[in-house]
Coordinates of C-alpha atoms in Angstrom, one line a residue:
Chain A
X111 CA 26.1 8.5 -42.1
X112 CA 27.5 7.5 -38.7
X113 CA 25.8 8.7 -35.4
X114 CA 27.8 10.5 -32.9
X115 CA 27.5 9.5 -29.3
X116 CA 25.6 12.8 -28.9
X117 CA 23.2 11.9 -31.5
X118 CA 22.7 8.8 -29.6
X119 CA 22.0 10.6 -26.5
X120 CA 19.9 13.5 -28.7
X121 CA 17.8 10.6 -30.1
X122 CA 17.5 8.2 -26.9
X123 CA 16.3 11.6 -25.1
X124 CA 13.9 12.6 -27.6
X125 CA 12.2 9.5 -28.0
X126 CA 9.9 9.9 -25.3
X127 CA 9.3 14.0 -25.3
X128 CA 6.3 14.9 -27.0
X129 CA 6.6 15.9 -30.8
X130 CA 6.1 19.0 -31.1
X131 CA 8.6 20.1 -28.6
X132 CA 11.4 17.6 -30.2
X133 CA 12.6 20.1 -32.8
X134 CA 13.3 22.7 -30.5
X135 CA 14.9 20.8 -27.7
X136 CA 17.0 19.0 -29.9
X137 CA 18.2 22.0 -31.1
X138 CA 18.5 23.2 -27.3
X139 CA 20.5 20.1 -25.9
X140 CA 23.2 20.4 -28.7
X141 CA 24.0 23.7 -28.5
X142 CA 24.0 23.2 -24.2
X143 CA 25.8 19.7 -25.0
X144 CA 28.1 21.8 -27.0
X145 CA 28.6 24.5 -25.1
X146 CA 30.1 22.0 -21.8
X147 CA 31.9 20.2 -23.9
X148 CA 33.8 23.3 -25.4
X149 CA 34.4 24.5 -21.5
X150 CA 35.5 21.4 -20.7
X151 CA 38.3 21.4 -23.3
X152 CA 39.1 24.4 -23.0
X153 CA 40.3 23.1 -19.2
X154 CA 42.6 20.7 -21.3
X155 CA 40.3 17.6 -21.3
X156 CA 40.4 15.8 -24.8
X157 CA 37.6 16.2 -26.9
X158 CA 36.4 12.4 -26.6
X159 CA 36.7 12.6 -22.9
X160 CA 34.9 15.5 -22.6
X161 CA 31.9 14.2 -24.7
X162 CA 31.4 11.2 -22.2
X163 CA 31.9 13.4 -18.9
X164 CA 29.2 16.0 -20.2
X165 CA 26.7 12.9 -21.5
X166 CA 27.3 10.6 -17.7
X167 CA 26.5 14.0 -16.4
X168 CA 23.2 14.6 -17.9
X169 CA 22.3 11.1 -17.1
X170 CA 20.1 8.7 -18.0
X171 CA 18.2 10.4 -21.1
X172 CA 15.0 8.6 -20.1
X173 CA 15.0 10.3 -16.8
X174 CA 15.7 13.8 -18.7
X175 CA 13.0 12.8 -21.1
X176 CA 10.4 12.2 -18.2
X177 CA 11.7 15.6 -16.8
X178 CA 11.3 17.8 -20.2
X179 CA 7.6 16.1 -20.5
X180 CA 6.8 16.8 -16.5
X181 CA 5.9 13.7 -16.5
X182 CA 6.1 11.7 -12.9
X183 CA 8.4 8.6 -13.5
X184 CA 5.1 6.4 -11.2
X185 CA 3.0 4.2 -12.3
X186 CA 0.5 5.1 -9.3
X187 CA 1.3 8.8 -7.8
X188 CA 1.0 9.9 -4.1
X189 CA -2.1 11.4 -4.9
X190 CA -4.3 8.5 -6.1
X191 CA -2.1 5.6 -4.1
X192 CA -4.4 6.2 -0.8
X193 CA -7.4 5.5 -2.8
X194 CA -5.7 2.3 -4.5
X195 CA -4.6 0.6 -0.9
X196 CA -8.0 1.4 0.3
X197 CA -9.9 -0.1 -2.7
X198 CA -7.2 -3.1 -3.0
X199 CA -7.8 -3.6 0.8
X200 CA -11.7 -3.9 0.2
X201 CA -11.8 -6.2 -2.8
X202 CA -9.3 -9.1 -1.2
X203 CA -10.7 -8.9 2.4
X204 CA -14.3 -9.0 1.4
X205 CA -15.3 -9.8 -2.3
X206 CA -12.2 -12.6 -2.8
X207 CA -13.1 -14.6 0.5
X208 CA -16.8 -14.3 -1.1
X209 CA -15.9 -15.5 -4.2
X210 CA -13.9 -18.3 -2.9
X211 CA -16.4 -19.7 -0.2
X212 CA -19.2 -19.6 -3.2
X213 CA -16.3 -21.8 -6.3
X214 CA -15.9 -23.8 -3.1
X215 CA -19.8 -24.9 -1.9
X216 CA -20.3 -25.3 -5.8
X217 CA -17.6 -27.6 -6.0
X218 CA -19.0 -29.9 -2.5
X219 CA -22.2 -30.5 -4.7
X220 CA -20.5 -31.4 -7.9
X221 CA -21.0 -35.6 -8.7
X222 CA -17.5 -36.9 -8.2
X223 CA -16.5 -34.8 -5.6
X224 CA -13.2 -35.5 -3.2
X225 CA -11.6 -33.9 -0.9
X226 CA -8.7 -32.9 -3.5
X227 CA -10.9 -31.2 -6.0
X228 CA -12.4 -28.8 -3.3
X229 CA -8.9 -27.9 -1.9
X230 CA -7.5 -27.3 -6.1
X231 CA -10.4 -24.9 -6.6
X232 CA -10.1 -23.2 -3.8
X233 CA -6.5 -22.8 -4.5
X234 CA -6.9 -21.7 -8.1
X235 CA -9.9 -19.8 -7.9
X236 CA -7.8 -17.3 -4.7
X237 CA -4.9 -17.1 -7.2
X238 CA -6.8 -16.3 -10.7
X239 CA -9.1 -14.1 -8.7
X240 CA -6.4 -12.0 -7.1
X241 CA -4.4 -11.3 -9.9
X242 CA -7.6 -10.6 -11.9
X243 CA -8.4 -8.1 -9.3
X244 CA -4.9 -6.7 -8.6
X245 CA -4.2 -6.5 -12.1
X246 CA -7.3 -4.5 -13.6
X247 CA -7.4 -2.3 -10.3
X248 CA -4.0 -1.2 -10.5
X249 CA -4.5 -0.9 -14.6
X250 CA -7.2 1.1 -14.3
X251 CA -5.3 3.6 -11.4
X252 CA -2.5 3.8 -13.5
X253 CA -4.9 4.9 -16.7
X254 CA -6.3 7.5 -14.2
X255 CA -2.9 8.7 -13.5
X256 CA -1.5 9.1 -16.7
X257 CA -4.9 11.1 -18.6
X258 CA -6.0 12.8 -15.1
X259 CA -9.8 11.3 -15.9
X260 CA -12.1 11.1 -12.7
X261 CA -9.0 12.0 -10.1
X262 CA -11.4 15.3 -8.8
X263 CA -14.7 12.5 -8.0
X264 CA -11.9 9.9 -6.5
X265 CA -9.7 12.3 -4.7
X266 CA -12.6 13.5 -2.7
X267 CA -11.5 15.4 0.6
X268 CA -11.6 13.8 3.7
X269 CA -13.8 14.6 6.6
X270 CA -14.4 13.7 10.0
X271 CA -17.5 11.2 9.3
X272 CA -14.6 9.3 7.3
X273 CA -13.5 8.5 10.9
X274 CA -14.5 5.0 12.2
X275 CA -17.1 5.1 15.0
X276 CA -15.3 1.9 17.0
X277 CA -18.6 1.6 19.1
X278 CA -17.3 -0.7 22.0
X279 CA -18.9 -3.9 22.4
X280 CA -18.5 -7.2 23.0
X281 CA -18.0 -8.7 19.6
X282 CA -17.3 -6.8 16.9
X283 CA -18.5 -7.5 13.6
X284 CA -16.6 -9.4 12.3
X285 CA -15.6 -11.6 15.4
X286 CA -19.8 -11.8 15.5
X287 CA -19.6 -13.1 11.7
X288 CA -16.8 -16.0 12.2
X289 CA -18.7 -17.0 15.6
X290 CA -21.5 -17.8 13.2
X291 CA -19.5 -19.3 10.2
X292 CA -17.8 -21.6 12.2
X293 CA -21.0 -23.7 13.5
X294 CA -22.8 -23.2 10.0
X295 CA -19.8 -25.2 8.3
X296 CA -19.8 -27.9 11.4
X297 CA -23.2 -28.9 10.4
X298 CA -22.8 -29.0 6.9
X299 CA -19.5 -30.8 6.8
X300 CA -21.6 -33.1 9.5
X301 CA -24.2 -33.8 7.1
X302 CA -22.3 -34.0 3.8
X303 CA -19.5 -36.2 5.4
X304 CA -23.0 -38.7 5.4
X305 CA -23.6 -38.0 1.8
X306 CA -20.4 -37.3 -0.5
X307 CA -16.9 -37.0 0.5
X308 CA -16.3 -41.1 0.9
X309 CA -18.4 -44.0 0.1
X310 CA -18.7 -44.8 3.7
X311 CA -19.8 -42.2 6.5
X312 CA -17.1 -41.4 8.4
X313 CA -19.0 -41.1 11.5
X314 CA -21.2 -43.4 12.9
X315 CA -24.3 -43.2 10.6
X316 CA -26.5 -45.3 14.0
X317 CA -26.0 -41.7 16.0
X318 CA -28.4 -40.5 13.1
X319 CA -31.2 -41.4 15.5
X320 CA -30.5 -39.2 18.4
X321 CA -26.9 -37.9 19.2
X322 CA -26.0 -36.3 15.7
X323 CA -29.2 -34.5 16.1
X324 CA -28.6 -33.3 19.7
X325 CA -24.9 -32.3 18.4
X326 CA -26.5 -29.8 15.6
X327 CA -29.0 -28.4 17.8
X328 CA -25.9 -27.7 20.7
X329 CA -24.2 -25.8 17.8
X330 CA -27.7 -24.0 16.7
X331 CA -27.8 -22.8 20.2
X332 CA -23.9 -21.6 19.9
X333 CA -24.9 -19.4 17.2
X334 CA -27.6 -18.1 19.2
X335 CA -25.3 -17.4 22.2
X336 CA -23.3 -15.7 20.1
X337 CA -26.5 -13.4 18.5
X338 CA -27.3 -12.9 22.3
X339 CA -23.8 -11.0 23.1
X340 CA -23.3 -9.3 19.6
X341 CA -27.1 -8.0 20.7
X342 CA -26.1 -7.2 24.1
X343 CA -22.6 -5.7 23.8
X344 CA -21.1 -6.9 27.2
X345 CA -19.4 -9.8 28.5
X346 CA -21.5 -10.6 31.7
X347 CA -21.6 -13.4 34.1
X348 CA -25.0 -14.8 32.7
X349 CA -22.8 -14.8 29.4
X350 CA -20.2 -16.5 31.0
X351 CA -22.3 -19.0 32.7
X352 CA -24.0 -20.0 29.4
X353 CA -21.3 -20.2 27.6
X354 CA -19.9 -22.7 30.1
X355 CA -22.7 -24.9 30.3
X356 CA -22.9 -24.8 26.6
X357 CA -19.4 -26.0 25.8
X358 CA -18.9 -28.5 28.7
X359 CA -22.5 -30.2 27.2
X360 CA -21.3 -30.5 23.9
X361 CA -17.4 -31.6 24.5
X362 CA -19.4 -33.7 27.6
X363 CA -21.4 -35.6 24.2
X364 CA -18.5 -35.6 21.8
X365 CA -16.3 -37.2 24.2
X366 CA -18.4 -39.6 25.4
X367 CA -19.2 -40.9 22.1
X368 CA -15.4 -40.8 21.5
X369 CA -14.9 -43.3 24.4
X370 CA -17.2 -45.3 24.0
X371 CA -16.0 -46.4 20.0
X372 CA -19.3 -44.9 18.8
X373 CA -18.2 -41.8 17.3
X374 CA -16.5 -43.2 14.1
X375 CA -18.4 -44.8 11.8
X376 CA -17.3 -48.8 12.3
X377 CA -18.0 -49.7 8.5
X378 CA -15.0 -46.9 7.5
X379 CA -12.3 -48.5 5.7
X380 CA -9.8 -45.7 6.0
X381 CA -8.5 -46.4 9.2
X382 CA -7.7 -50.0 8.4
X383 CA -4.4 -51.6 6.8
X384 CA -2.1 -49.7 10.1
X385 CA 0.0 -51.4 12.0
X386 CA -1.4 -49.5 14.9
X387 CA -4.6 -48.9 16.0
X388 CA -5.2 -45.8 14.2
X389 CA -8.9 -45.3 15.2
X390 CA -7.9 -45.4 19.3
X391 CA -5.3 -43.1 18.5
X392 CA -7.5 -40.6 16.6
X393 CA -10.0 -40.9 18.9
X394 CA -7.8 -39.6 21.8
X395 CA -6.4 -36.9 19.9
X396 CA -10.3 -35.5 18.9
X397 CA -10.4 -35.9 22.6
X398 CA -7.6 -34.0 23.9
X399 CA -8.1 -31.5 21.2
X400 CA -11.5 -31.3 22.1
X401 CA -10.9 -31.0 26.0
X402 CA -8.6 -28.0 25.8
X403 CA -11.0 -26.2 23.1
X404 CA -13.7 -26.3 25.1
X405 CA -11.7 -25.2 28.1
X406 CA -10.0 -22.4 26.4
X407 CA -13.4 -20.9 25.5
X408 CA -14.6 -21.1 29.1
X409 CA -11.7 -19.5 30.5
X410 CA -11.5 -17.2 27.7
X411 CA -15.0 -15.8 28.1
X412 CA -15.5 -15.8 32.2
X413 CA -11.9 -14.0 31.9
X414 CA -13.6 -11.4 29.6
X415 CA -16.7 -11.0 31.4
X416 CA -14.8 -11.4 34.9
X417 CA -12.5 -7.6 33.1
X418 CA -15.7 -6.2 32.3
X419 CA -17.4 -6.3 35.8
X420 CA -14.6 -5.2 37.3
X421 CA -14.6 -1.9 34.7
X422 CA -10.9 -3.0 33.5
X423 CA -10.0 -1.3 30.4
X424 CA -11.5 -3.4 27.5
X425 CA -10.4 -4.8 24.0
X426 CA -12.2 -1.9 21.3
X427 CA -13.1 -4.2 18.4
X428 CA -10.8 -2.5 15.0
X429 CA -8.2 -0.6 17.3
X430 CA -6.3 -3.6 18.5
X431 CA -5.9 -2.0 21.8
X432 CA -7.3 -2.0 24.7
X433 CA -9.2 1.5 26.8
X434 CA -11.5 2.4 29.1
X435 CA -14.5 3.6 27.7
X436 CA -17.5 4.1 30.0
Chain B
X1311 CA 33.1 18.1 14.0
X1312 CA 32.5 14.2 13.0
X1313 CA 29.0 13.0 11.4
X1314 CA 29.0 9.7 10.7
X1315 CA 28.0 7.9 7.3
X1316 CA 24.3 7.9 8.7
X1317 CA 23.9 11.3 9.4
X1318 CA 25.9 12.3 6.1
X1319 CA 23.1 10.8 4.5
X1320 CA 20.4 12.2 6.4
X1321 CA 22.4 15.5 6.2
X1322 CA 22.4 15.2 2.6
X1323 CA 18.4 14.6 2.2
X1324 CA 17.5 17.3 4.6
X1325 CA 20.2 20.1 2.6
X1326 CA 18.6 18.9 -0.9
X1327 CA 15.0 19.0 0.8
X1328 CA 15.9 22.9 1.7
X1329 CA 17.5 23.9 -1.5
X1330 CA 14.7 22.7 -3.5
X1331 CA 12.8 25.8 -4.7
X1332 CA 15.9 28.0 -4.6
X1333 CA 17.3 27.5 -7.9
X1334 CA 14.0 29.1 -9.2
X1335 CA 14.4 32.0 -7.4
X1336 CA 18.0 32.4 -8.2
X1337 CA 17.1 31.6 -11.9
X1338 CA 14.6 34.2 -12.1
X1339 CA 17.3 36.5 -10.5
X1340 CA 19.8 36.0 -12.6
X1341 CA 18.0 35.7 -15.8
X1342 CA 16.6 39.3 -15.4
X1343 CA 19.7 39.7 -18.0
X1344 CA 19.1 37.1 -20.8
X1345 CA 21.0 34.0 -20.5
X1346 CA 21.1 30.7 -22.1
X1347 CA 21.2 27.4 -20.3
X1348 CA 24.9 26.5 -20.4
X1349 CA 25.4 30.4 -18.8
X1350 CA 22.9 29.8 -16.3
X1351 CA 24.5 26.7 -14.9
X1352 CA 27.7 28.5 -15.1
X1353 CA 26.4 31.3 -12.9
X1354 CA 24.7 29.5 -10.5
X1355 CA 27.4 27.0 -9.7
X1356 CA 30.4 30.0 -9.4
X1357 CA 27.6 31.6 -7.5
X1358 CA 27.1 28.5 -4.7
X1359 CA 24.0 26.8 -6.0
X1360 CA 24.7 23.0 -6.5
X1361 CA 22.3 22.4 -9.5
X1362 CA 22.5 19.7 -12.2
X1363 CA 22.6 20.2 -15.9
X1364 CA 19.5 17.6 -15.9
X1365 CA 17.0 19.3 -13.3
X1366 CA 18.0 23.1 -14.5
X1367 CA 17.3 22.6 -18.8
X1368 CA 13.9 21.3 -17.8
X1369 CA 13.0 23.6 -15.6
X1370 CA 14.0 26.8 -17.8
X1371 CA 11.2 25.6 -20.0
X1372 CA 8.9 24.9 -17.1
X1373 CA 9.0 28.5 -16.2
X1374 CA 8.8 29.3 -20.0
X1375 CA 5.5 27.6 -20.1
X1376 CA 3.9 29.2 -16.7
X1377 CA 5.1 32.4 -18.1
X1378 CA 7.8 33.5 -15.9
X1379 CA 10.2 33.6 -18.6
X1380 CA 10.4 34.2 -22.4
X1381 CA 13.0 33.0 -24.9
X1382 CA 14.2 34.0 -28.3
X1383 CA 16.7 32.1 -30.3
X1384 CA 20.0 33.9 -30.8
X1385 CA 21.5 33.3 -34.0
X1386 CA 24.2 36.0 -34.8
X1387 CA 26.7 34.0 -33.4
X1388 CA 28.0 30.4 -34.8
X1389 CA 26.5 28.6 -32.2
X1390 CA 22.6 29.2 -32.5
X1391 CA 21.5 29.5 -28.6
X1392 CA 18.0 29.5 -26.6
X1393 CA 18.4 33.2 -24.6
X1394 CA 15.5 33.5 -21.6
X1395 CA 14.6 36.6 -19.9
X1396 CA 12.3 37.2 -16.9
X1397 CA 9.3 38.3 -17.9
X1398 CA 7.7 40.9 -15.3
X1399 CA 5.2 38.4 -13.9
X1400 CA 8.9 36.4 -13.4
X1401 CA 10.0 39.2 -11.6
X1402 CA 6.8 39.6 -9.8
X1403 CA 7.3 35.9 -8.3
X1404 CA 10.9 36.5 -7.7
X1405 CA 10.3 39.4 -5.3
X1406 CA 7.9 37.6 -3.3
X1407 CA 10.0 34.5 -3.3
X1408 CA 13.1 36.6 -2.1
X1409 CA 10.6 38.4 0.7
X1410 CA 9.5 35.2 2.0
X1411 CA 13.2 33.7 1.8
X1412 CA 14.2 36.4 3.9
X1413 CA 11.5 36.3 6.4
X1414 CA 12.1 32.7 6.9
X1415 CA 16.0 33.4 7.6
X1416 CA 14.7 35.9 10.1
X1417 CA 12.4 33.6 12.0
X1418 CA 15.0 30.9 11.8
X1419 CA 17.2 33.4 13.3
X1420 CA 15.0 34.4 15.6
X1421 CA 14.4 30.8 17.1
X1422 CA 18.0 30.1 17.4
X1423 CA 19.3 33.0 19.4
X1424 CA 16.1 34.2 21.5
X1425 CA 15.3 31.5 24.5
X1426 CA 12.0 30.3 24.1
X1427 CA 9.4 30.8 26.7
X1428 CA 7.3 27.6 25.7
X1429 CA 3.9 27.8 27.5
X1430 CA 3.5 25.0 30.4
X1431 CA 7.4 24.5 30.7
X1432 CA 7.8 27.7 33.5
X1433 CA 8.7 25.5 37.1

């Protein structure tokens, strides 16, 4: 038995229709196969000829399959995609970053730990967790998809308390929550750096006795600050003020420990064996970059507060754009 | 008139976006005398309706199942064929579909010859 080419087709087609619709489609699509092909020998085409054109013009038999099943050719349909993006959106902006900070603090306190290992499993625990997510997520959508299984509870309509509420404040959220990070991992990278990391301290373990201290407590009382205006909601002059006074005081003490050779620790090896003088050089970059930092923030803040007192329109934390709100 | 290649293509997306929908209506029309697929196509390509072998076979079934048509197989003749025939729900659907088709050619109508007083726009 040899198979025609519309056999082929018949067959490819048929494949993928369910069963107990093949016997009568099959039966269908040959005689409607049959029927074109007559017509279009009948205009004097040869009866090979005609066989391809009527075939290339049904197409591709999966596609025809799809179409006799009413089946969507998507693996993820406009109806459920919303709820995908929004759940996707979710898991890597709030439960990877989670994940990743809590491999990461596990590794700091593991015995032989370097600066390597941290970085390798923060960089394999982000990819294995993200394709673990993206990949049972996006599974389990397209399961939903196909058998129709829990689309009424996920699809559920949308209504206006769906709406953010974009209260205007100072700080949003989560502005408010990297304001606080940021100092929290300053003092524990100060303290570890004493501990684990390298055999010797890279900072001046003699500052132990007063101006590490005063240093943590400076930060502390950033992360208050910043409680104060997340509590408050406005950028004021008071705000400003202490803000300023906060950050000159502590770039004041970091540089002056910077140039006066008592920041670094002097017992560090890893600045030796240059040709240059590596630790002057680090040194003044810490204090340049330190310099403009604190600057920056001062500026940045007595500019915002300066807006705000004058009723400018104002930054609304989430929109990206800026309005006047009373 | 000239259109460039970009509007062809727009062209094109909007005219298929506006036929979809009127090959069912023309089916149901045409089938109210039973017809097989090959005949449909046929009919509804001497009659204007640019439909494709591949969307039109499917969708005579898809009707079949929501009841707007029925089928019986034909086999007096050599070549066994599928006849359908609107059913009077079919026919039901077709009228209303036809109504609204008009009404919508009216109110097209009506927007492109009428000037339109749009509130606010008065000098």
């Amino acid at each position: 038995m040899t198979t025609t080419l519309v056999d082929r087709y018949v067959y490819t087609a048929l494949r993928r229709v369910p069963e107990q619709q093949r016997a009568d489609i099959d039966r269908e699509l040959r005689a409607s196969i049959d029927d074109a092909v007559d017509a279009r020998v009948e205009a004097g085409e040869s009866r090979e000829a005609a066989i391809e054109r009527t075939l290339l013009e049904l197409g591709d038999p999966d596609r025809l399959a799809d179409s006799y099943a009413g089946r969507r050719n998507v693996l993820i349909g406009p109806e459920l995609y919303g709820v995908w993006r929004r759940l996707m959106v979710t898991l890597f902006s709030t439960v990877l970053p989670l994940v990743v900070v809590a491999v990461a603090v596990v590794e700091l306190f593991d015995d032989d730990v370097t600066v390597g290992s941290v970085i390798a499993a923060i960089v394999t625990t982000t990819i294995t967790v993200s394709v673990h997510m993206a990949f049972w997520t996006t599974g389990v959508f397209a399961v939903i998809e196909r058998t129709g299984l829990g689309q009424a509870e996920l699809k559920r309509a949308w209504t206006l308390d769906d709406l953010p509420k974009y209260e205007p404040g100072a700080l949003s959220r989560i502005d408010f929550g990297a304001t606080l990070v940021w100092p929290v991992l300053v003092i524990a990278a100060l303290v570890l750096q004493q501990f684990t990391f390298t055999d010797e301290p890279l900072l001046d373990p003699a500052n132990w006795s007063f101006w590490w201290p005063a240093l943590i407590v400076l930060i502390a009382l950033k992360c208050v600050w910043a409680v104060w205006v997340y509590r408050l909601g406005r950028w004021t002059r008071p705000v400003a003020v202490a803000n300023a006074a906060l950050s000159v005081v502590t770039a004041g003490l970091m540089i002056y420990l910077l140039a006066a050779d008592r920041f670094f620790n002097p017992a560090f090896t890893g600045f030796d064996g240059a040709d240059v003088d590596l630790e002057g050089w680090v040194s003044l970059a810490t204090i340049v970059a330190v310099a403009l930092g604190a600057l920056y923030d001062i500026v940045d803040v007595a500019r915002k507060a300066e807006l705000a007192r004058k009723g400018r329109p104002a930054r609304i934390p989430g929109t990206g754009n800026t309005y006047s709100v009373s | 008139m000239v259109l460039d290649m970009t509007t062809d293509a727009t062209l094109a997306s909007h005219l298929q976006e506006l036929r979809r929908g009127t090959v069912v209506v023309a089916s149901l029309t045409v089938l109210r005398t039973p017809g097989y697929g090959y005949s449909l196509l046929e009919t509804l390509s001497d009659a204007g309706f640019e439909v494709e072998a591949n969307t039109l076979y499917p969708l005579l079934r898809r009707l079949e199942s929501q009841g707007l048509l029925t089928s019986a197989w034909n086999t007096d003749e050599a070549r066994p064929r599928k006849f359908y025939t609107t059913t009077e729900q079919g026919n039901a659907v077709a009228e209303a579909l036809r109504i609204e088709w008009a009404r919508l050619d009216d109110a097209i109508g009506d927007l492109s010859t009428d000037p339109i007083s749009t509130p606010g726009s008065d000098k």
